[in-house]
Short mmCIF file of C-alpha atoms in Angstrom, two decimals:
data_model
loop_
_atom_site.label_atom_id
_atom_site.label_comp_id
_atom_site.label_asym_id
_atom_site.label_seq_id
_atom_site.Cartn_x
_atom_site.Cartn_y
_atom_site.Cartn_z
CA MET A 1 -22.66 101.58 101.85
CA LYS A 2 -26.14 100.09 101.30
CA PHE A 3 -26.97 103.00 98.99
CA LEU A 4 -24.07 102.35 96.87
CA LYS A 5 -24.92 98.50 96.58
CA TYR A 6 -28.34 99.32 95.32
CA LEU A 7 -27.00 102.12 92.95
CA GLY A 8 -24.27 99.25 91.58
CA GLY A 9 -27.55 96.95 90.70
CA ILE A 10 -29.72 99.97 89.40
CA VAL A 11 -27.06 101.31 87.27
CA ALA A 12 -25.79 97.81 85.82
CA THR A 13 -29.63 96.79 85.08
CA ILE A 14 -30.25 100.17 83.25
CA VAL A 15 -27.23 100.16 81.35
CA LEU A 16 -27.86 96.57 80.10
CA SER A 17 -31.31 97.59 79.31
CA LEU A 18 -30.60 100.58 77.51
CA LEU A 19 -27.80 98.82 75.76
CA SER A 20 -29.94 95.85 74.31
CA SER A 21 -32.58 98.36 73.29
CA TYR A 22 -30.05 100.46 71.39
CA LEU A 23 -28.49 97.49 69.55
CA PHE A 24 -32.04 96.12 69.01
CA GLN A 25 -32.43 98.81 66.34
CA TYR A 26 -29.98 97.27 63.82
CA PRO A 27 -32.12 94.07 63.15
CA LEU A 28 -35.13 95.84 63.38
CA PHE A 29 -33.96 98.35 60.56
CA SER A 30 -31.82 95.69 58.53
CA VAL A 31 -35.11 93.68 57.90
CA ASN A 32 -36.42 94.17 54.20
CA PRO A 33 -40.19 94.92 55.01
CA GLU A 34 -40.96 93.51 51.37
CA LYS A 35 -39.49 89.97 52.12
CA VAL A 36 -40.38 89.72 55.99
CA SER A 37 -44.21 89.39 57.19
CA VAL A 38 -45.32 91.99 59.75
CA SER A 39 -45.88 89.12 62.41
CA ALA A 40 -41.85 88.78 62.30
CA ILE A 41 -41.35 92.18 62.62
CA ILE A 42 -43.65 92.20 66.03
CA ALA A 43 -41.84 88.93 66.96
CA MET A 44 -38.88 91.02 66.74
CA LEU A 45 -40.22 93.64 68.92
CA VAL A 46 -41.61 91.28 71.62
CA GLY A 47 -38.03 89.95 72.08
CA CYS A 48 -36.64 93.27 72.24
CA GLY A 49 -38.93 93.59 75.32
CA ALA A 50 -38.12 90.20 76.43
CA ILE A 51 -34.54 90.68 76.73
CA VAL A 52 -35.45 93.49 79.31
CA VAL A 53 -37.04 90.88 81.26
CA LEU A 54 -34.45 88.44 80.62
CA ILE A 55 -32.02 90.81 82.10
CA TYR A 56 -34.04 91.10 85.56
CA ILE A 57 -34.15 87.14 85.64
CA ALA A 58 -30.58 87.02 84.93
CA MET A 59 -29.98 89.50 87.85
CA ILE A 60 -32.76 87.36 90.14
CA PHE A 61 -30.63 84.44 89.39
CA LEU A 62 -27.11 85.77 89.90
CA ASN A 63 -28.31 87.09 93.09
CA LYS A 64 -29.29 83.72 94.19
CA HIS A 65 -25.91 82.52 93.49
CA PHE A 66 -23.62 85.35 94.75
CA LYS A 67 -26.08 86.56 97.54
CA TRP A 68 -25.73 90.19 96.96
CA TYR A 69 -29.24 91.28 97.81
CA SER A 70 -31.79 90.02 99.99
CA THR A 71 -34.96 88.91 98.10
CA HIS A 72 -36.83 92.71 99.46
CA GLU A 73 -33.45 94.43 98.10
CA VAL A 74 -33.67 92.63 94.76
CA CYS A 75 -37.33 93.77 94.45
CA ILE A 76 -36.30 97.29 95.03
CA VAL A 77 -33.51 97.18 92.69
CA ILE A 78 -35.52 95.80 89.90
CA LEU A 79 -38.53 98.44 90.81
CA ILE A 80 -36.20 101.41 90.80
CA SER A 81 -34.35 100.26 87.66
CA SER A 82 -37.34 99.64 85.61
CA LEU A 83 -39.14 102.91 86.39
CA VAL A 84 -35.69 104.73 85.79
CA PHE A 85 -35.36 102.79 82.56
CA ALA A 86 -39.11 103.62 81.44
CA VAL A 87 -38.40 107.46 82.01
CA LEU A 88 -34.84 107.26 79.94
CA MET A 89 -36.58 105.43 77.03
CA VAL A 90 -39.20 108.14 76.86
CA PHE A 91 -37.08 111.41 77.17
CA LEU A 92 -33.27 109.97 76.26
CA PHE A 93 -33.96 107.10 73.90
CA PRO A 94 -35.45 109.05 70.99
CA TYR A 95 -32.48 111.49 71.02
CA ILE A 96 -29.73 108.61 70.85
CA ASP A 97 -28.88 108.67 67.03
CA VAL A 98 -28.88 105.61 65.10
CA PRO A 99 -25.73 104.96 62.86
CA TYR A 100 -26.31 105.59 59.40
CA SER A 101 -24.89 102.64 58.10
CA TRP A 102 -27.44 100.63 60.15
CA ILE A 103 -30.54 102.40 58.16
CA PRO A 104 -31.10 100.75 54.77
CA ALA A 105 -31.84 103.20 51.93
CA ARG A 106 -35.19 102.38 51.82
CA GLU A 107 -35.91 103.02 55.36
CA GLY A 108 -37.91 106.09 55.71
CA ALA A 109 -39.61 105.45 59.26
CA VAL A 110 -36.62 105.12 61.64
CA GLY A 111 -38.55 107.72 64.01
CA TYR A 112 -41.56 105.35 64.02
CA GLY A 113 -39.47 102.38 64.63
CA VAL A 114 -37.89 104.05 67.68
CA VAL A 115 -41.38 104.76 68.88
CA LEU A 116 -42.15 100.80 68.21
CA ILE A 117 -38.85 99.85 70.20
CA GLN A 118 -39.69 102.35 73.25
CA ILE A 119 -43.52 100.97 73.36
CA PHE A 120 -42.16 97.42 73.40
CA THR A 121 -39.61 97.85 75.76
CA ILE A 122 -41.41 100.08 78.37
CA ILE A 123 -44.42 97.91 78.80
CA PRO A 124 -42.44 94.98 80.12
CA ALA A 125 -40.03 97.00 82.21
CA VAL A 126 -43.27 98.56 83.95
CA VAL A 127 -44.93 95.34 84.48
CA SER A 128 -41.83 93.97 85.72
CA ALA A 129 -41.65 96.96 88.33
CA ILE A 130 -45.40 95.96 89.19
CA ILE A 131 -44.67 92.38 89.70
CA SER A 132 -41.83 93.43 91.97
CA LEU A 133 -43.80 96.06 93.97
CA VAL A 134 -46.52 93.48 94.44
CA TYR A 135 -44.22 90.80 95.54
CA MET A 136 -42.64 93.34 98.15
CA ILE A 137 -46.19 94.20 99.48
CA GLY A 138 -47.19 90.43 99.55
CA ASN A 139 -43.85 89.60 101.56
CA LYS A 140 -43.56 92.63 103.63
CA ASP A 141 -44.33 90.74 106.92
CA LYS A 142 -41.80 87.80 106.18
CA GLN A 143 -38.93 90.65 106.60
#
């Protein structure tokens, strides 16, 4: 039963994270680079990574309200889902096609945009995994 509880949280966070990364391609590819500054595009990419972190934060707050997991279990779910998400972003995300209607006629660097989304989402996910691991190790004696 505990395995299914972990699996449910892990799958939910991974699906939400992948979905947000996939849907983030639309605003990124729809901007006109001639009219939008590079700093605005970088802010959009940072926002893509921030959404992944917000999914983990939302999970923590929902867990405090509904009491699905103990603190240690939440850390385990975040750690595993972050690492699996990072692996899926590296090996699966580039092969998911972007709908051609999302890509403007002037866009020739879709692959480059996908790599940027990968970088800006994997880094916060790995940092979240590290924070979760450090918190688990630091509070190991409190269990």
